[in-house]
PDB file of C-alpha atoms in Angstrom:
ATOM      1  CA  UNK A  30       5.308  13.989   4.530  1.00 48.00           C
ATOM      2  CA  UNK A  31       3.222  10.867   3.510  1.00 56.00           C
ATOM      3  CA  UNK A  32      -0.483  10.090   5.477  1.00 66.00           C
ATOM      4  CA  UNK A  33       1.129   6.602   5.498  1.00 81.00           C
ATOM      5  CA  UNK A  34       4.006   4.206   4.658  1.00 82.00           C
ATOM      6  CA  UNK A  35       2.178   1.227   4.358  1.00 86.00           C
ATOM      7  CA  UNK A  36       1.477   0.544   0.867  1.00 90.00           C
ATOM      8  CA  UNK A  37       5.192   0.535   0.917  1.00 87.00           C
ATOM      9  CA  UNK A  38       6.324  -1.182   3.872  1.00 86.00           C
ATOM     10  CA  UNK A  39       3.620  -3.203   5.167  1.00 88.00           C
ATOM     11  CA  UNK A  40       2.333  -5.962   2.999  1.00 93.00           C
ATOM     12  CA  UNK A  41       0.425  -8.488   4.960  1.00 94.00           C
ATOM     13  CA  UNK A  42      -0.127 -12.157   3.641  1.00 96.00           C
ATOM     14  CA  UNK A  43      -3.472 -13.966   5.248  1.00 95.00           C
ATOM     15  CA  UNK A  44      -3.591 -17.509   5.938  1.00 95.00           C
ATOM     16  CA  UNK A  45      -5.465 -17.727   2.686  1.00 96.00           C
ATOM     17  CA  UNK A  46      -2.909 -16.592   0.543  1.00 96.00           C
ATOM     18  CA  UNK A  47      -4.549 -12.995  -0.091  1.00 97.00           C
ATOM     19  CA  UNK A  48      -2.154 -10.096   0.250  1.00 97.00           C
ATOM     20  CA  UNK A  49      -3.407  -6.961   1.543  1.00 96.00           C
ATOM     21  CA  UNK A  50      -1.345  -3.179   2.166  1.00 93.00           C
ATOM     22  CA  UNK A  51      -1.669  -2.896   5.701  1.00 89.00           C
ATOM     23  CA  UNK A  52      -1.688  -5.532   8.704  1.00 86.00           C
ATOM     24  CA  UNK A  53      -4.874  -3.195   9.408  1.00 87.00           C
ATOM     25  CA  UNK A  54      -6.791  -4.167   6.694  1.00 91.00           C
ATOM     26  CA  UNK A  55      -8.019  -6.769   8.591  1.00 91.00           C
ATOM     27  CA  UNK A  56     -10.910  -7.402   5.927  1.00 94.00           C
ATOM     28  CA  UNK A  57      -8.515  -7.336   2.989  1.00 96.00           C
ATOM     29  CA  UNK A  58     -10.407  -4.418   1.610  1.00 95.00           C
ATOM     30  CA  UNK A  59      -7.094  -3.339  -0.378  1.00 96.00           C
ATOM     31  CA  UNK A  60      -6.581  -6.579  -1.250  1.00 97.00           C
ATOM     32  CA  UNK A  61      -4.258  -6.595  -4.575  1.00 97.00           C
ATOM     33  CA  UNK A  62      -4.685 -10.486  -4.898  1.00 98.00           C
ATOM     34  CA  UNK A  63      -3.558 -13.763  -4.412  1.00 97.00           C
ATOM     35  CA  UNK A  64       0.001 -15.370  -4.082  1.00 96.00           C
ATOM     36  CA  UNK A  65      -1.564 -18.924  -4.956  1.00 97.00           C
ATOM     37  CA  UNK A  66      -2.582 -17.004  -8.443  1.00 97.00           C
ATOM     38  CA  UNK A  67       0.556 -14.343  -9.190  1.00 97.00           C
ATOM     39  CA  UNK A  68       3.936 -13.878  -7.750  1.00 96.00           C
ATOM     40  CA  UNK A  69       4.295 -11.940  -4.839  1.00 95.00           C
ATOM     41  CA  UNK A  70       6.532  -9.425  -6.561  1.00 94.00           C
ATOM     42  CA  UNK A  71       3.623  -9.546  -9.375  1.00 96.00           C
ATOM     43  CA  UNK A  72       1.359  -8.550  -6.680  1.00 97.00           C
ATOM     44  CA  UNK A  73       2.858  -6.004  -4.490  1.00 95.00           C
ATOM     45  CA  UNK A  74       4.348  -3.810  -7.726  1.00 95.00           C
ATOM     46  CA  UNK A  75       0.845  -4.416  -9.947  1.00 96.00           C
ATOM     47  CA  UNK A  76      -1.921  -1.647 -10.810  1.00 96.00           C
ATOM     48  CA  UNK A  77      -3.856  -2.292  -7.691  1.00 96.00           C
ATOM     49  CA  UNK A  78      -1.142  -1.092  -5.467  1.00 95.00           C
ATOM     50  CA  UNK A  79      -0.047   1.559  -7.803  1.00 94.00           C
ATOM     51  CA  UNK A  80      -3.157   3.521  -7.288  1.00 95.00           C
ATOM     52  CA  UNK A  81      -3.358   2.620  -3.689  1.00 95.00           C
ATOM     53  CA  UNK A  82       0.212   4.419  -3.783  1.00 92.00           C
ATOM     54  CA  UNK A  83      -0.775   6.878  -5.872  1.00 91.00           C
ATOM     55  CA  UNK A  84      -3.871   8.048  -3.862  1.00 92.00           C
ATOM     56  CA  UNK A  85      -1.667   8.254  -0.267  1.00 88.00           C
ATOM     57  CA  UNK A  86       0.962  10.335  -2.466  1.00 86.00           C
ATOM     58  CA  UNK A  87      -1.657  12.775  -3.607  1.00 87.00           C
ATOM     59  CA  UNK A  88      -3.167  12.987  -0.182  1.00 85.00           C
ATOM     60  CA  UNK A  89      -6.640  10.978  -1.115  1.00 90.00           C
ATOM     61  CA  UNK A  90      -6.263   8.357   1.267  1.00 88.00           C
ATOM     62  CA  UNK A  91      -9.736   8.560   2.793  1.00 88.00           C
ATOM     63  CA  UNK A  92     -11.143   7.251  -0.477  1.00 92.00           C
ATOM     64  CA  UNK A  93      -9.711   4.152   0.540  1.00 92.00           C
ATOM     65  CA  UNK A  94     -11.971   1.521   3.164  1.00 90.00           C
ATOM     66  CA  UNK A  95     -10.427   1.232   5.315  1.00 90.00           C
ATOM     67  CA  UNK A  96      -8.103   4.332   5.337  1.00 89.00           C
ATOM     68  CA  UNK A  97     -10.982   6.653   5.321  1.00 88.00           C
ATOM     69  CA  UNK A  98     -11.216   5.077   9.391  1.00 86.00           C
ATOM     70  CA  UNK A  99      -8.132   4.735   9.957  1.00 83.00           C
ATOM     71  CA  UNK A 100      -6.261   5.941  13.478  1.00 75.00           C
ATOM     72  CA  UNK A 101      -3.340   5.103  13.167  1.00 68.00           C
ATOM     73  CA  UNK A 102      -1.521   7.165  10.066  1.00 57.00           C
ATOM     74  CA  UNK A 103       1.897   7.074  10.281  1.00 57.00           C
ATOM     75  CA  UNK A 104       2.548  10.611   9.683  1.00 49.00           C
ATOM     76  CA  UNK A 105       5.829  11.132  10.652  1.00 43.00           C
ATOM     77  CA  UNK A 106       7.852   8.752   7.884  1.00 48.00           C
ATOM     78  CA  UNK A 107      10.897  10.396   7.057  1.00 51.00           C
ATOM     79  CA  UNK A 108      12.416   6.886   5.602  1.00 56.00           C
ATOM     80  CA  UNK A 109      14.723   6.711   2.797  1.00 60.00           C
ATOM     81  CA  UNK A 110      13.816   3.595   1.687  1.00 57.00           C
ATOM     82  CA  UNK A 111       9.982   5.001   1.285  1.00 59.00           C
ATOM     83  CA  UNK A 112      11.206   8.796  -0.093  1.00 65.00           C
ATOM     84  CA  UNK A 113      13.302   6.704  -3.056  1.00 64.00           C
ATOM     85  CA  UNK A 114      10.100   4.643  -3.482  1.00 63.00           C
ATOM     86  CA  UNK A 115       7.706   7.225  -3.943  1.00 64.00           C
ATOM     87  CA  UNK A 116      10.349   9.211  -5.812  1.00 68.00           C
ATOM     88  CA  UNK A 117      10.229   5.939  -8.541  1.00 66.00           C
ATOM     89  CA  UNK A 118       6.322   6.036  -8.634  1.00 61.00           C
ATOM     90  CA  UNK A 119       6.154   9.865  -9.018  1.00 61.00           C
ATOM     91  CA  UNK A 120       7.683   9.222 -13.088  1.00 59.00           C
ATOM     92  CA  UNK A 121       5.598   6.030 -13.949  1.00 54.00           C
TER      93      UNK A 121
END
């Protein structure tokens, strides 16, 4: 059971370009960059987000603005797509 699947399923592009984890980060507080500066695919499987990953997997999520105020976890994600995902990130 993961707090949340949006550092894996949710990437949010503003008007700006930045790219955030979560179409609830409405302040781009996890924002892991820019597509007008690196690829999206740079972006979204980078450092930034691999410690944004890492702390949900490890259940330290509320370290994260805006996490820590989050309401709306997704708690119940029992998706394949996101178990193989995490299941890759667990070995790097």
């Amino acid at each position: 059971m993961f707090p949340c699947s949006g550092p894996w399923k949710t990437p949010t592009i503003g008007k700006d370009g930045r790219v955030t984890v979560c179409c609830r980060d409405y302040n781009f507080q996890l924002c892991l960059g820019n597509i007008k500066d690196n690829t999206f695919l740079e972006l979204w499987f980078g450092d930034k987000i691999k410690k944004i990953r890492e702390l949900h997997m490890t259940g330290r999520h509320l370290e994260l603005p805006p996490c820590d105020e989050c309401t709306g976890l997704d708690d119940a994600v029992e998706d394949d797509l996101l178990s193989k995902t995490v299941e890759f990130y667990k070995d790097k």
